[in-house]
mmCIF file of C-alpha atoms and ligand atoms in Angstrom:
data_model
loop_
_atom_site.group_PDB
_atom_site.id
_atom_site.type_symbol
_atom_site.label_atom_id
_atom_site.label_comp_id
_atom_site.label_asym_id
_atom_site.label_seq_id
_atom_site.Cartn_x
_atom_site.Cartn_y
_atom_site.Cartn_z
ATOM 1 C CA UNK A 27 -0.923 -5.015 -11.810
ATOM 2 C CA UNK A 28 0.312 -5.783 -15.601
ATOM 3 C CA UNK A 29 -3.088 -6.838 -17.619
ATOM 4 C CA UNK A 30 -3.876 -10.871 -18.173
ATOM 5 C CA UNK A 31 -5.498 -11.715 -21.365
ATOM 6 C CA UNK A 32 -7.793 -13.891 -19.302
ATOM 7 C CA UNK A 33 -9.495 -10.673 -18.986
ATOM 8 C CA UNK A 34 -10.172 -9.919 -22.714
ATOM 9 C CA UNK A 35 -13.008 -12.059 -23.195
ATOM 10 C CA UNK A 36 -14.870 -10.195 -20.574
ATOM 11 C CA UNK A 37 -15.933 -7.499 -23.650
ATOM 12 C CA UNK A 38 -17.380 -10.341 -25.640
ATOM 13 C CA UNK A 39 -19.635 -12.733 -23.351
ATOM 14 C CA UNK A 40 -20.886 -15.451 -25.542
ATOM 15 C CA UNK A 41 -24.546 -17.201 -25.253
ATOM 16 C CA UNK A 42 -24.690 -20.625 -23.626
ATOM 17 C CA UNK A 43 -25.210 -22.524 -26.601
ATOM 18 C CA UNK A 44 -21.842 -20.942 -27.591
ATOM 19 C CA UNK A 45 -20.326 -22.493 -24.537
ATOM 20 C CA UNK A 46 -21.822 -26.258 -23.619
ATOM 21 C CA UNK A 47 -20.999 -29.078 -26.128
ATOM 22 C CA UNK A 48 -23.596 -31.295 -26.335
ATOM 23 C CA UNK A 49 -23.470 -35.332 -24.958
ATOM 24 C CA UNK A 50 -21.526 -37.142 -28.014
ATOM 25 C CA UNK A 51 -22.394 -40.175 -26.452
ATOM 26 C CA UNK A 52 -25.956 -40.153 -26.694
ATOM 27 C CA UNK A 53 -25.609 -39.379 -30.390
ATOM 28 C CA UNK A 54 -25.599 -42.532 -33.015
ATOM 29 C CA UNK A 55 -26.510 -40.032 -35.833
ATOM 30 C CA UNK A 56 -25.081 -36.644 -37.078
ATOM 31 C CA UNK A 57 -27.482 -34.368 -35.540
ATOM 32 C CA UNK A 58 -28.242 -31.094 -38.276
ATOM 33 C CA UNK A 59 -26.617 -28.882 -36.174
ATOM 34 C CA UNK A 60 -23.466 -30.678 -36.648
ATOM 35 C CA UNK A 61 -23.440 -31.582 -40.165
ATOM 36 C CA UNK A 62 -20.909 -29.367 -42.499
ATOM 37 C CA UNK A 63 -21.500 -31.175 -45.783
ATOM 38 C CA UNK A 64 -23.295 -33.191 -47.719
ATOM 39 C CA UNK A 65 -20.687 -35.046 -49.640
ATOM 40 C CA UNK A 66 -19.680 -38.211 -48.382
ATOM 41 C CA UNK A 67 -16.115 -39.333 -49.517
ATOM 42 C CA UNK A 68 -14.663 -36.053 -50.828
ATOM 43 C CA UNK A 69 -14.837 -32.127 -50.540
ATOM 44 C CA UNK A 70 -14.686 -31.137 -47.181
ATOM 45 C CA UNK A 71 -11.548 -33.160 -46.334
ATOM 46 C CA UNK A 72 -9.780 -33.778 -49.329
ATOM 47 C CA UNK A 73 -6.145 -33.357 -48.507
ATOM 48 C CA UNK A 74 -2.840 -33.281 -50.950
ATOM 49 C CA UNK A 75 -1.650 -36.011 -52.494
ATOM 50 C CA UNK A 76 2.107 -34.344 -53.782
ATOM 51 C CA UNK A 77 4.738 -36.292 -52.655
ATOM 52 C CA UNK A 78 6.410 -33.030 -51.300
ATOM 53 C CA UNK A 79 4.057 -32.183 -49.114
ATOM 54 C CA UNK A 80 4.980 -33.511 -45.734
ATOM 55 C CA UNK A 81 5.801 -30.930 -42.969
ATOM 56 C CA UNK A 82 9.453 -30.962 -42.012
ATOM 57 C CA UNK A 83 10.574 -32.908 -38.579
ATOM 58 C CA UNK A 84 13.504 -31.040 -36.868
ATOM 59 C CA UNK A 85 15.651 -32.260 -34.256
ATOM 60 C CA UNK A 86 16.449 -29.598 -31.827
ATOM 61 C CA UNK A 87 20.497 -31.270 -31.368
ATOM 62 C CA UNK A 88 21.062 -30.580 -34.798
ATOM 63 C CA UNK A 89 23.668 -28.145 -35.282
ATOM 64 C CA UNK A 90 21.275 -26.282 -37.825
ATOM 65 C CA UNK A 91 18.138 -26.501 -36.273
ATOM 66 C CA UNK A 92 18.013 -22.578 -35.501
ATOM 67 C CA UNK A 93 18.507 -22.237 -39.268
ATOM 68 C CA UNK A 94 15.975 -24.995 -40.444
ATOM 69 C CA UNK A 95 13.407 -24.291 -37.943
ATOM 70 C CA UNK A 96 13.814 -20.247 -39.493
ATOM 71 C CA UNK A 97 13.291 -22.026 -43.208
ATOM 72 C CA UNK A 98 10.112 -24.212 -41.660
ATOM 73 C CA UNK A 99 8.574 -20.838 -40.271
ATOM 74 C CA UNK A 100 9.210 -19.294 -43.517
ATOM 75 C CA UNK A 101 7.443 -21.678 -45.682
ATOM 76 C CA UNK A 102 5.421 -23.251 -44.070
ATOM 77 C CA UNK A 103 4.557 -21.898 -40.644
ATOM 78 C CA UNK A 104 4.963 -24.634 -38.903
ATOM 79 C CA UNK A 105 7.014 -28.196 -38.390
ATOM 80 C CA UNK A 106 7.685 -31.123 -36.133
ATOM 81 C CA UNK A 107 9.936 -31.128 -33.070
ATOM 82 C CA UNK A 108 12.221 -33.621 -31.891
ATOM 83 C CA UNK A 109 14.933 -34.163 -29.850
ATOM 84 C CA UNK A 110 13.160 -31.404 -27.080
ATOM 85 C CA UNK A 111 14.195 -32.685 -23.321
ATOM 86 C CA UNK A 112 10.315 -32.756 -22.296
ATOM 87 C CA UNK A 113 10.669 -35.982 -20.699
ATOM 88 C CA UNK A 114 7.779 -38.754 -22.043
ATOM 89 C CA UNK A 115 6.760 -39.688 -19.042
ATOM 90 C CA UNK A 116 5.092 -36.158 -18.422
ATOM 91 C CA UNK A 117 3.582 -36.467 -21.900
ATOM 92 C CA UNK A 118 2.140 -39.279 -21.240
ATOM 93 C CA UNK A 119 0.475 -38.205 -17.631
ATOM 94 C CA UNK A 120 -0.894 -35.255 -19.449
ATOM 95 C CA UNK A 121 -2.422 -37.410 -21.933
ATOM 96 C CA UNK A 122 -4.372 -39.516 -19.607
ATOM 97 C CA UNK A 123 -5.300 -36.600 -17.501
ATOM 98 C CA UNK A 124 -6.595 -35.360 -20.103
ATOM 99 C CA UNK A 125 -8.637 -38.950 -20.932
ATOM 100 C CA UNK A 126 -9.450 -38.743 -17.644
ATOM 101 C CA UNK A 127 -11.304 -35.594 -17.898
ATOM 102 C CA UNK A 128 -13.030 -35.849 -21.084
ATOM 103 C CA UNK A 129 -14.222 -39.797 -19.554
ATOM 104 C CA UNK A 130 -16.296 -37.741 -16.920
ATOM 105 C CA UNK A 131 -19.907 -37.984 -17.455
ATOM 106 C CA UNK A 132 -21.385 -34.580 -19.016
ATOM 107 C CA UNK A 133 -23.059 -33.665 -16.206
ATOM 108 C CA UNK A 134 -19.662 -33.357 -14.328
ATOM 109 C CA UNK A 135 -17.942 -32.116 -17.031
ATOM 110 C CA UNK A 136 -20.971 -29.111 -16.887
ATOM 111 C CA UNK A 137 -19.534 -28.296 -13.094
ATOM 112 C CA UNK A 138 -16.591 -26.668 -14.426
ATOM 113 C CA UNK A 139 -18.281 -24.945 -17.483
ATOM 114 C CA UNK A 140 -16.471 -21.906 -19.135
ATOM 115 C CA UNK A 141 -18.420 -18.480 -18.190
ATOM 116 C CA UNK A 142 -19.733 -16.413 -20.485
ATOM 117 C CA UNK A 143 -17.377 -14.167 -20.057
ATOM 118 C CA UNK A 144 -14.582 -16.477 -19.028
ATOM 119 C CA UNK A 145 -11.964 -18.180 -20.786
ATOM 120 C CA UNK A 146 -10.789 -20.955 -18.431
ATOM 121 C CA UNK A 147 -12.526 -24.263 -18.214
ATOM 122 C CA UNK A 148 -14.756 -26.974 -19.949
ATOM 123 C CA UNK A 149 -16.932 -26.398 -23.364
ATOM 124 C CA UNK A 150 -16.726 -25.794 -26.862
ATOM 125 C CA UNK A 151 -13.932 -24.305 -28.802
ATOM 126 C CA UNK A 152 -14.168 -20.338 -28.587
ATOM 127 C CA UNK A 153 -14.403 -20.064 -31.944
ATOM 128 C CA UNK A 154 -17.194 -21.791 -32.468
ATOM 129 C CA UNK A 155 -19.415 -18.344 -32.814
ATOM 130 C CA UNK A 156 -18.062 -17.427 -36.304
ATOM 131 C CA UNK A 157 -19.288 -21.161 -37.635
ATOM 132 C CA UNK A 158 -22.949 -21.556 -38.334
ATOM 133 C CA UNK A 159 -22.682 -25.594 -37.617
ATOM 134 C CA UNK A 160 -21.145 -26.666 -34.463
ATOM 135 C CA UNK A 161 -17.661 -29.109 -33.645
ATOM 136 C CA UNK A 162 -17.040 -32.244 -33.217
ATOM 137 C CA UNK A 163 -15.119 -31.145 -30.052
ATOM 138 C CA UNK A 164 -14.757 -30.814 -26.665
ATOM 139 C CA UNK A 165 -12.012 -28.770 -24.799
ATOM 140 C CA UNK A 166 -10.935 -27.475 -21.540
ATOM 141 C CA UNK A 167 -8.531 -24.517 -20.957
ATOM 142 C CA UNK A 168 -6.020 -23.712 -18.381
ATOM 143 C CA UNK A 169 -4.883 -20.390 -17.911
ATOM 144 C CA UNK A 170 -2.913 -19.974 -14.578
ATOM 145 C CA UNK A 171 -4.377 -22.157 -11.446
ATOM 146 C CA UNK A 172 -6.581 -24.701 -12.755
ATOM 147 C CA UNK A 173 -7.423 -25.480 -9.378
ATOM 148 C CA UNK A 174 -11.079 -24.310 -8.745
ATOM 149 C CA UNK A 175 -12.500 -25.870 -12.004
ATOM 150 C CA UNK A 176 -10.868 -29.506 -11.265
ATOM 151 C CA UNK A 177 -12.115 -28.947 -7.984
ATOM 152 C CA UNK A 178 -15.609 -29.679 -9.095
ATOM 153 C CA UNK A 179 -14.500 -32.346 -11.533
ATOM 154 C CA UNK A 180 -12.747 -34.191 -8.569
ATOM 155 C CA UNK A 181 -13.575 -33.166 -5.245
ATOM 156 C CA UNK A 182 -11.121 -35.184 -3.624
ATOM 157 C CA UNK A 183 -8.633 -35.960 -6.505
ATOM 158 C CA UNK A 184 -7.834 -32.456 -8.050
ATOM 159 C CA UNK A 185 -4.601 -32.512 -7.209
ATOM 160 C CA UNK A 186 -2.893 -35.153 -9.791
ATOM 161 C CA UNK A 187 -4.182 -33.258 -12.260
ATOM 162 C CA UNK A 188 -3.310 -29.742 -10.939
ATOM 163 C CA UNK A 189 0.267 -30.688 -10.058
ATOM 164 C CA UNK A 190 0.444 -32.926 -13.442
ATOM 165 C CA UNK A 191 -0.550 -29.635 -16.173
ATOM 166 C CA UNK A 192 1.270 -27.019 -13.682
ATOM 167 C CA UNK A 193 4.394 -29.334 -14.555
ATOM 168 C CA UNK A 194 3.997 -30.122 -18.090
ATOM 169 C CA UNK A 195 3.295 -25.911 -18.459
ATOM 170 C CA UNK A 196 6.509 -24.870 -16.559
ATOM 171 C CA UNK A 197 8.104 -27.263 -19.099
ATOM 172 C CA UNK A 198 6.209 -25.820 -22.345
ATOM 173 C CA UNK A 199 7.238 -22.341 -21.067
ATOM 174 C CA UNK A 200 11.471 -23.544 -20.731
ATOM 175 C CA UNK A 201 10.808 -24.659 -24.366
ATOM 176 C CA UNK A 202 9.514 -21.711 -25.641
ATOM 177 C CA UNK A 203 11.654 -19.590 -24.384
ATOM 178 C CA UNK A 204 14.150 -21.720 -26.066
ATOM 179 C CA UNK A 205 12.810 -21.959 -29.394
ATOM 180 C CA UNK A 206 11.583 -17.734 -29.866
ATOM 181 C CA UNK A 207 15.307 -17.092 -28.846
ATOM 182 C CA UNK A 208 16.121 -19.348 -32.024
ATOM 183 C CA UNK A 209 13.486 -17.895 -34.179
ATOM 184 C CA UNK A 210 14.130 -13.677 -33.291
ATOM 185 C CA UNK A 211 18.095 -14.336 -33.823
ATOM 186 C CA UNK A 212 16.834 -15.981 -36.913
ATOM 187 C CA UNK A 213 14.906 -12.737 -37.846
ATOM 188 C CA UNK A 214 18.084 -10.775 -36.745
ATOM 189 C CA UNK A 215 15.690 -9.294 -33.402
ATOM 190 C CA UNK A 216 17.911 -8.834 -30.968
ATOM 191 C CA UNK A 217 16.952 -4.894 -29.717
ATOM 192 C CA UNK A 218 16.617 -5.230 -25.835
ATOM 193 C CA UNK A 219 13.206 -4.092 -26.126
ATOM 194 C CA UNK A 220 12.216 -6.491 -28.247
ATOM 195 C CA UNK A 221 13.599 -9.412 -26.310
ATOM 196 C CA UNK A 222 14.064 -8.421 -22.529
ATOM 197 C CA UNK A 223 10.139 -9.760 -22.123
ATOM 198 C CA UNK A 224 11.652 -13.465 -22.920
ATOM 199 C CA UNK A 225 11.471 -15.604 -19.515
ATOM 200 C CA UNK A 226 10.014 -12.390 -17.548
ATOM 201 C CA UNK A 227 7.295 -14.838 -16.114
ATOM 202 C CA UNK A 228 4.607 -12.121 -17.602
ATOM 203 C CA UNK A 229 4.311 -14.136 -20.675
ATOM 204 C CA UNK A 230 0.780 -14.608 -21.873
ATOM 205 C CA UNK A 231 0.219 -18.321 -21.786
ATOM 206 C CA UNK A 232 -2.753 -20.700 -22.167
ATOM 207 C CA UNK A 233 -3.174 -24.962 -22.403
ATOM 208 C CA UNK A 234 -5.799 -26.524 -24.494
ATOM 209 C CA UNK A 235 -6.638 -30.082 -23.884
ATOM 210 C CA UNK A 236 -9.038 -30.866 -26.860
ATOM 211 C CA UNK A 237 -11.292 -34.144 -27.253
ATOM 212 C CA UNK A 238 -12.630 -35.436 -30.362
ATOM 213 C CA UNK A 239 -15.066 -37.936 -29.772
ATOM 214 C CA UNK A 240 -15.928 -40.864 -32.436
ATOM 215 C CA UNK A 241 -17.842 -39.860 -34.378
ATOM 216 C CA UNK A 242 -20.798 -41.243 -36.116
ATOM 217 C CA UNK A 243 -20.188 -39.650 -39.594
ATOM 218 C CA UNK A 244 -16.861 -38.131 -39.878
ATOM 219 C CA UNK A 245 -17.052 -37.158 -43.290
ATOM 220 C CA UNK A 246 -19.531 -35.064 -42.644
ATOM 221 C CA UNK A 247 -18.458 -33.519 -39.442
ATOM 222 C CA UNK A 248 -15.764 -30.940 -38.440
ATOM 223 C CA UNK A 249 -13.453 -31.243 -35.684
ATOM 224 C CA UNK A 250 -12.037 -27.901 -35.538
ATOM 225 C CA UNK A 251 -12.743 -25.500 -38.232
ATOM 226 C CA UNK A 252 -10.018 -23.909 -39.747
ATOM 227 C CA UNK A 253 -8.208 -20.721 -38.184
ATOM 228 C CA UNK A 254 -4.976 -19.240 -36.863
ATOM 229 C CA UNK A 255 -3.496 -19.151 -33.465
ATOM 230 C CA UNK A 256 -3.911 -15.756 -32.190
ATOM 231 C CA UNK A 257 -0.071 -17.167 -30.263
ATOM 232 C CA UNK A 258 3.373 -15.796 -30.871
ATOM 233 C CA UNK A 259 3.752 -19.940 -31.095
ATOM 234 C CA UNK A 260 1.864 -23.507 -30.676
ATOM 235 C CA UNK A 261 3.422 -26.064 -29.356
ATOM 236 C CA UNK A 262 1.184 -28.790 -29.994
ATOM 237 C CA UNK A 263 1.574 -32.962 -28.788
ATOM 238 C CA UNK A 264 -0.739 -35.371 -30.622
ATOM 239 C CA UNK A 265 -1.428 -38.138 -28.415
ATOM 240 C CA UNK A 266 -1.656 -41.726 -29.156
ATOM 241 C CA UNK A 267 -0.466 -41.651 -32.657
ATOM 242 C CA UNK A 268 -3.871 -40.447 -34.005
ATOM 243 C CA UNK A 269 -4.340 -38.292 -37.189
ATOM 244 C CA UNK A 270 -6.811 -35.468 -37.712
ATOM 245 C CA UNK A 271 -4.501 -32.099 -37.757
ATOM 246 C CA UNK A 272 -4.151 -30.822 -41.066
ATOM 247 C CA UNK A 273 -2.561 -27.378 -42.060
ATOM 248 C CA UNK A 274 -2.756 -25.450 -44.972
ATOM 249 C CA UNK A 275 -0.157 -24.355 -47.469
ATOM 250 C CA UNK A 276 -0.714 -22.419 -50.131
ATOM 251 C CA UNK A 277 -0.284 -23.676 -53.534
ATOM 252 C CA UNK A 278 -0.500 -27.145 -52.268
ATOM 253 C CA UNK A 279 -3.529 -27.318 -50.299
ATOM 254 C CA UNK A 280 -4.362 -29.394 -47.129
ATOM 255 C CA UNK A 281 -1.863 -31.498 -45.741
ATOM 256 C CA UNK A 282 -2.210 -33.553 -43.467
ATOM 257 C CA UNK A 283 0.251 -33.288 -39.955
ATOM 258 C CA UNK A 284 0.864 -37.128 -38.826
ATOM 259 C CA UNK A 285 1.615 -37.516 -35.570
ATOM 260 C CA UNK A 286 5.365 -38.328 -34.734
ATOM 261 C CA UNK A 287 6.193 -40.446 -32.072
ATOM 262 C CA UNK A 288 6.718 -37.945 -29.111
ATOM 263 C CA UNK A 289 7.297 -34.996 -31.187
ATOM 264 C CA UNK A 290 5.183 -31.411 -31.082
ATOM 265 C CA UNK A 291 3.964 -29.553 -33.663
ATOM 266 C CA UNK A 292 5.020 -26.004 -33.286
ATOM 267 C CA UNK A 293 3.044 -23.537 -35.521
ATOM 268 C CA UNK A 294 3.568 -19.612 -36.546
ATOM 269 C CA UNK A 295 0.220 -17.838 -34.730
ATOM 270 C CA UNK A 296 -0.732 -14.305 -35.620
ATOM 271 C CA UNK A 297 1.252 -12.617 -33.147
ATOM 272 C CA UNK A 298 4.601 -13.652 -34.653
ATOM 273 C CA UNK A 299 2.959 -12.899 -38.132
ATOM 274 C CA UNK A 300 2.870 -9.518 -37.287
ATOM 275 C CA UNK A 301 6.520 -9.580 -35.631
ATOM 276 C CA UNK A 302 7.835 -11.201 -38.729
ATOM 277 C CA UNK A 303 5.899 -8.738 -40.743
ATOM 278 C CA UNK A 304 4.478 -11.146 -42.277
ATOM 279 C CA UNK A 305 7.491 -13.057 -43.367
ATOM 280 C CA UNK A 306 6.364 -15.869 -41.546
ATOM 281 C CA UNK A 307 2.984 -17.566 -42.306
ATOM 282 C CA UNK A 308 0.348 -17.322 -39.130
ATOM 283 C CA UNK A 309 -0.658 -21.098 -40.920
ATOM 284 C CA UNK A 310 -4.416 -22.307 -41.383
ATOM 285 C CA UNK A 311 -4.736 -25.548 -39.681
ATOM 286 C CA UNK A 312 -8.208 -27.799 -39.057
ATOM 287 C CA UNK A 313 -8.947 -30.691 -37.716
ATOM 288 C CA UNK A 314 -10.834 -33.923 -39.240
ATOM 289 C CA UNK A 315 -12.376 -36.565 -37.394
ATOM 290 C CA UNK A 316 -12.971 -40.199 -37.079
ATOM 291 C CA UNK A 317 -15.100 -43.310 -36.416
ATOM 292 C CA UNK A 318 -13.096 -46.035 -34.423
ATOM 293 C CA UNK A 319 -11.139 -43.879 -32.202
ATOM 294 C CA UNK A 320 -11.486 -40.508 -29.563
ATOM 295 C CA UNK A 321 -8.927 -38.270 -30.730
ATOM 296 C CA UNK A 322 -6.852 -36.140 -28.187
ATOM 297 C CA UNK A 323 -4.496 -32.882 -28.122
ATOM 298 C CA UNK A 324 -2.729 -30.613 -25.871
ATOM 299 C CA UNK A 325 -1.799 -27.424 -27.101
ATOM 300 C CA UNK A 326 0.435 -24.796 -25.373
ATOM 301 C CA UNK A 327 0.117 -21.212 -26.357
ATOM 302 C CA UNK A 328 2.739 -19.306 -25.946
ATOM 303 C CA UNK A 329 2.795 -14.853 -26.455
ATOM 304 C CA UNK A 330 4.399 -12.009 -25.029
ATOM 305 C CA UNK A 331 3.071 -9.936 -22.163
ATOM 306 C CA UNK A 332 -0.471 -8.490 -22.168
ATOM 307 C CA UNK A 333 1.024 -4.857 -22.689
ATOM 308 C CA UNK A 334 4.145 -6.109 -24.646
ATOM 309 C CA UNK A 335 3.758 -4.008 -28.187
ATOM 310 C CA UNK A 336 4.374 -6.296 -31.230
ATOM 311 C CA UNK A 337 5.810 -4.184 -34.187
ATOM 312 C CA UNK A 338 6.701 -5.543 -37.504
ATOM 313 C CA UNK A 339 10.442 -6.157 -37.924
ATOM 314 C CA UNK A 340 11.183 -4.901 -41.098
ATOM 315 C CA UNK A 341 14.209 -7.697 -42.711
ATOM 316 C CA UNK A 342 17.561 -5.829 -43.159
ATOM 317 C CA UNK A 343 18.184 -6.885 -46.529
ATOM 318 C CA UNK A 344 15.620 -8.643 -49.213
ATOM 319 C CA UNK A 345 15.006 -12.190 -49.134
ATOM 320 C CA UNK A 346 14.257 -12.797 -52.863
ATOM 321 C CA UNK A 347 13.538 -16.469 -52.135
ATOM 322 C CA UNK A 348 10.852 -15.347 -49.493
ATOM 323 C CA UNK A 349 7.094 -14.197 -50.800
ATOM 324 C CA UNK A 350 6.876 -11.882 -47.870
ATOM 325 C CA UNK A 351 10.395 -11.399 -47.043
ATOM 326 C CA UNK A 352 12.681 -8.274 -47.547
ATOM 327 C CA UNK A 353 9.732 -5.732 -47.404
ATOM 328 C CA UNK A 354 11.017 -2.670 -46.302
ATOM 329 C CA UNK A 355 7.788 -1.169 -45.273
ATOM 330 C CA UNK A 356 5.809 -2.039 -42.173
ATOM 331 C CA UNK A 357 2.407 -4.253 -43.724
ATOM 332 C CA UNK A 358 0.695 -4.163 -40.003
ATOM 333 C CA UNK A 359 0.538 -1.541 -37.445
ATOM 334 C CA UNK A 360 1.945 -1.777 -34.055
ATOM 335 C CA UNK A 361 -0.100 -3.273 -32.260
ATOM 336 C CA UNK A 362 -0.679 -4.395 -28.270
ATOM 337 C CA UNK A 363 -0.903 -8.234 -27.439
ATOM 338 C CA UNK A 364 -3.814 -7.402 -25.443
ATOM 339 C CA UNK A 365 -5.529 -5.578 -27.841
ATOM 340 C CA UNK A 366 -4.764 -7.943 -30.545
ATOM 341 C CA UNK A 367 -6.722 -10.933 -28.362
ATOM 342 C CA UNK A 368 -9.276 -8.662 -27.748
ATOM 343 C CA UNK A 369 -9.648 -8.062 -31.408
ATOM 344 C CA UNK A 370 -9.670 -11.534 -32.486
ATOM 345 C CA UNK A 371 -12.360 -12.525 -30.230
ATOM 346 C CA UNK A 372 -14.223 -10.187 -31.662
ATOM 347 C CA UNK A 373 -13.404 -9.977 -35.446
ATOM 348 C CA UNK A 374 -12.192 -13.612 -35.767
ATOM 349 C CA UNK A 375 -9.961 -13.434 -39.116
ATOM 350 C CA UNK A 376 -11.044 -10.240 -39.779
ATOM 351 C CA UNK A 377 -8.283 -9.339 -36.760
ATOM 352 C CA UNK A 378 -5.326 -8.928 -39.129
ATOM 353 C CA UNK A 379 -6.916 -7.415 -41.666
ATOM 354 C CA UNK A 380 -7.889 -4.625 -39.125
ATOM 355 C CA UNK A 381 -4.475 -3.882 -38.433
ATOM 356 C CA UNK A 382 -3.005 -4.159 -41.590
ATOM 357 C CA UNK A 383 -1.137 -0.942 -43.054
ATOM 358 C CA UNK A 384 -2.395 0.380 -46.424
HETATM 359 O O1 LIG B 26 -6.192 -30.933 -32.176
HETATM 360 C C1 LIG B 26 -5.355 -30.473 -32.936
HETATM 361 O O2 LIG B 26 -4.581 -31.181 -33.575
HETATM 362 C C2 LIG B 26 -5.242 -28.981 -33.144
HETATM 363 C C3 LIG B 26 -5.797 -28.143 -32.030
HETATM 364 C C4 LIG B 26 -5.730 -26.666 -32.335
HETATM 365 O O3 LIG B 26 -5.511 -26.251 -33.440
HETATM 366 C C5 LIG B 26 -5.946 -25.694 -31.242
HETATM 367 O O4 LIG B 26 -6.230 -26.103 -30.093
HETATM 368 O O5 LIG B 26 -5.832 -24.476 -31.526
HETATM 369 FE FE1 LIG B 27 -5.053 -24.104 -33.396
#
């Protein structure tokens, strides 16, 4: 049987503490272990203010939008998305399952604790290890059947939820297909090899319902530190209009990603960094948090197969207007999606640089 990457985590069992988010309720202080900074107003989250820097909205029905969401890849890593056929309704019934689940009281929420070695179900974000102050955060991941773990949240209502995120992933997955087709003509990939694996239903794929609690001090606090997807894409739906994403472009800074009325933000992750050979930015992003109101997000990674190779695509002529474009030298070894996880859990950020070509 082809290899999962639910398995890669397996190497790298992480300690409890790494794994169970603590009660935000019963907090009405920052605890210590929680507090990133010392300066109240500024610092930590101290976004741009150019007038340019807004990440672009595209509307898949525009004639262009291959073309434009190419350009948005290219310099920034990332946009908005409009005009997709995911139908609101099924936005929406994710969102409140997702409220649903994060309403539980912690002691339920425990029953369907991620293992150690595990990489589906409830607790902190998985990257938490390579911080030495926790997250403002809560999440819970899918990765296939969903069913055991929502099981013990709702021993007699698991299905909603089940059929409800089975669904809104079958729908994620038509969309992705849909926009890497876009993106590899755009970086003039068409060799069968390189392709065939689109819509083979041995896609790696994983959803990410994140919570962000109120929070007592949110200048102080982090809601998700920054990093890169280890996805080929992100396709990611902000619920209820609430900020807190912010991405990071060089020579401007933060910015921060405003949510748009049923729109998701797609993002660049590492995997088609590497594809792109580093044409395309894998972007930074992080997440701030606030006082008045729990913060939600869904986010849908998408990546080739386990044992699908990812080898830099070298650009058949130079792009002068493109930083990384037109090199005609590989910067990253080939490398196997499964090993590339595996690395990542591991080495964090250090992944890429571990694969890079001197
Ligand atoms: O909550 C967000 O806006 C971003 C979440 C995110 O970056 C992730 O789940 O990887
Ligand atoms: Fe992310």
């Amino acid at each position: 049987m082809a290899p999962t990457l639910s398995e890669v985590y397996g190497d790298h069992p992480l300690h409890l503490q790494h794994i169970i988010p603590i009660d935000f309720n019963s907090f009405r202080s920052l605890p210590d272990s929680h507090v990133w900074s010392q300066t109240s107003d500024d610092g930590l989250f101290s976004s741009s203010s150019l007038p340019s820097s807004s990440l672009p909205v595209i509307d898949l029905m525009d004639p262009n939008a291959s073309e434009l969401i190419g350009q948005a890849c290219e310099s920034w890593g990332a946009f908005q998305l409009t005009g997709h056929d995911i139908p609101m309704k099924l936005i929406d019934e994710v969102d409140s399952e997702a409220r649903r689940l994060f309403a539980l009281p912690a002691d339920r929420k425990m029953k369907a604790l991620r293992s150690p070695g595990g990489a589906a179900g409830y607790g902190v974000a998985r990257i938490s290890p390579f911080f030495p102050k926790n997250m403002w955060h809560e999440g819970f991941t899918i990765m296939g059947c969903s069913k055991d773990h929502a099981k013990e949240l709702w021993p007699h209502d698991y299905q909603r939820f089940c059929e409800t995120m089975e669904e809104y992933e079958k729908q994620m997955k038509d969309l992705s297909h849909h926009l890497v087709r876009m993106i590899l003509n755009y970086l003039n990939i068409f060799k069968d090899e390189q392709v065939k694996w689109i819509g083979s239903t041995m896609e790696s794929t994983a959803l990410q319902l994140n919570s962000y609690p109120c929070c007592p001090e949110p200048n102080r606090a982090m809601g998700l530190a920054p990093h890169t997807d280890t996805s080929l894409i992100t396709l990611l739906h902000q619920t209820q209009m609430i900020s807190g994403l912010q991405i990071h472009k060089d020579g401007v800074g933060w910015v921060p990603v405003h949510p748009v009325s049923g729109a998701f933000v797609v993002n660049v992750g590492d995997l088609l960094h590497i594809l792109s050979n580093g044409r395309f930015p894998s972007v930074l992003h992080r997440v701030t948090v606030n006082q008045t109101r729990q913060r939600f997000s869904v986010a849908y990674f998408y990546s080739p197969p386990a044992d699908f190779t990812v080898s830099p695509q070298l650009s058949p002529k130079p792009l002068s207007s493109s930083p990384g474009g037109g090199e005609q030298v590989a910067r990253y070894r080939s490398v196997m999606v499964e090993e590339y996880s595996g690395m990542k859990a591991k080495y964090y950020q250090k992944a890429l640089s571990l694969i890079k070509n001197n």
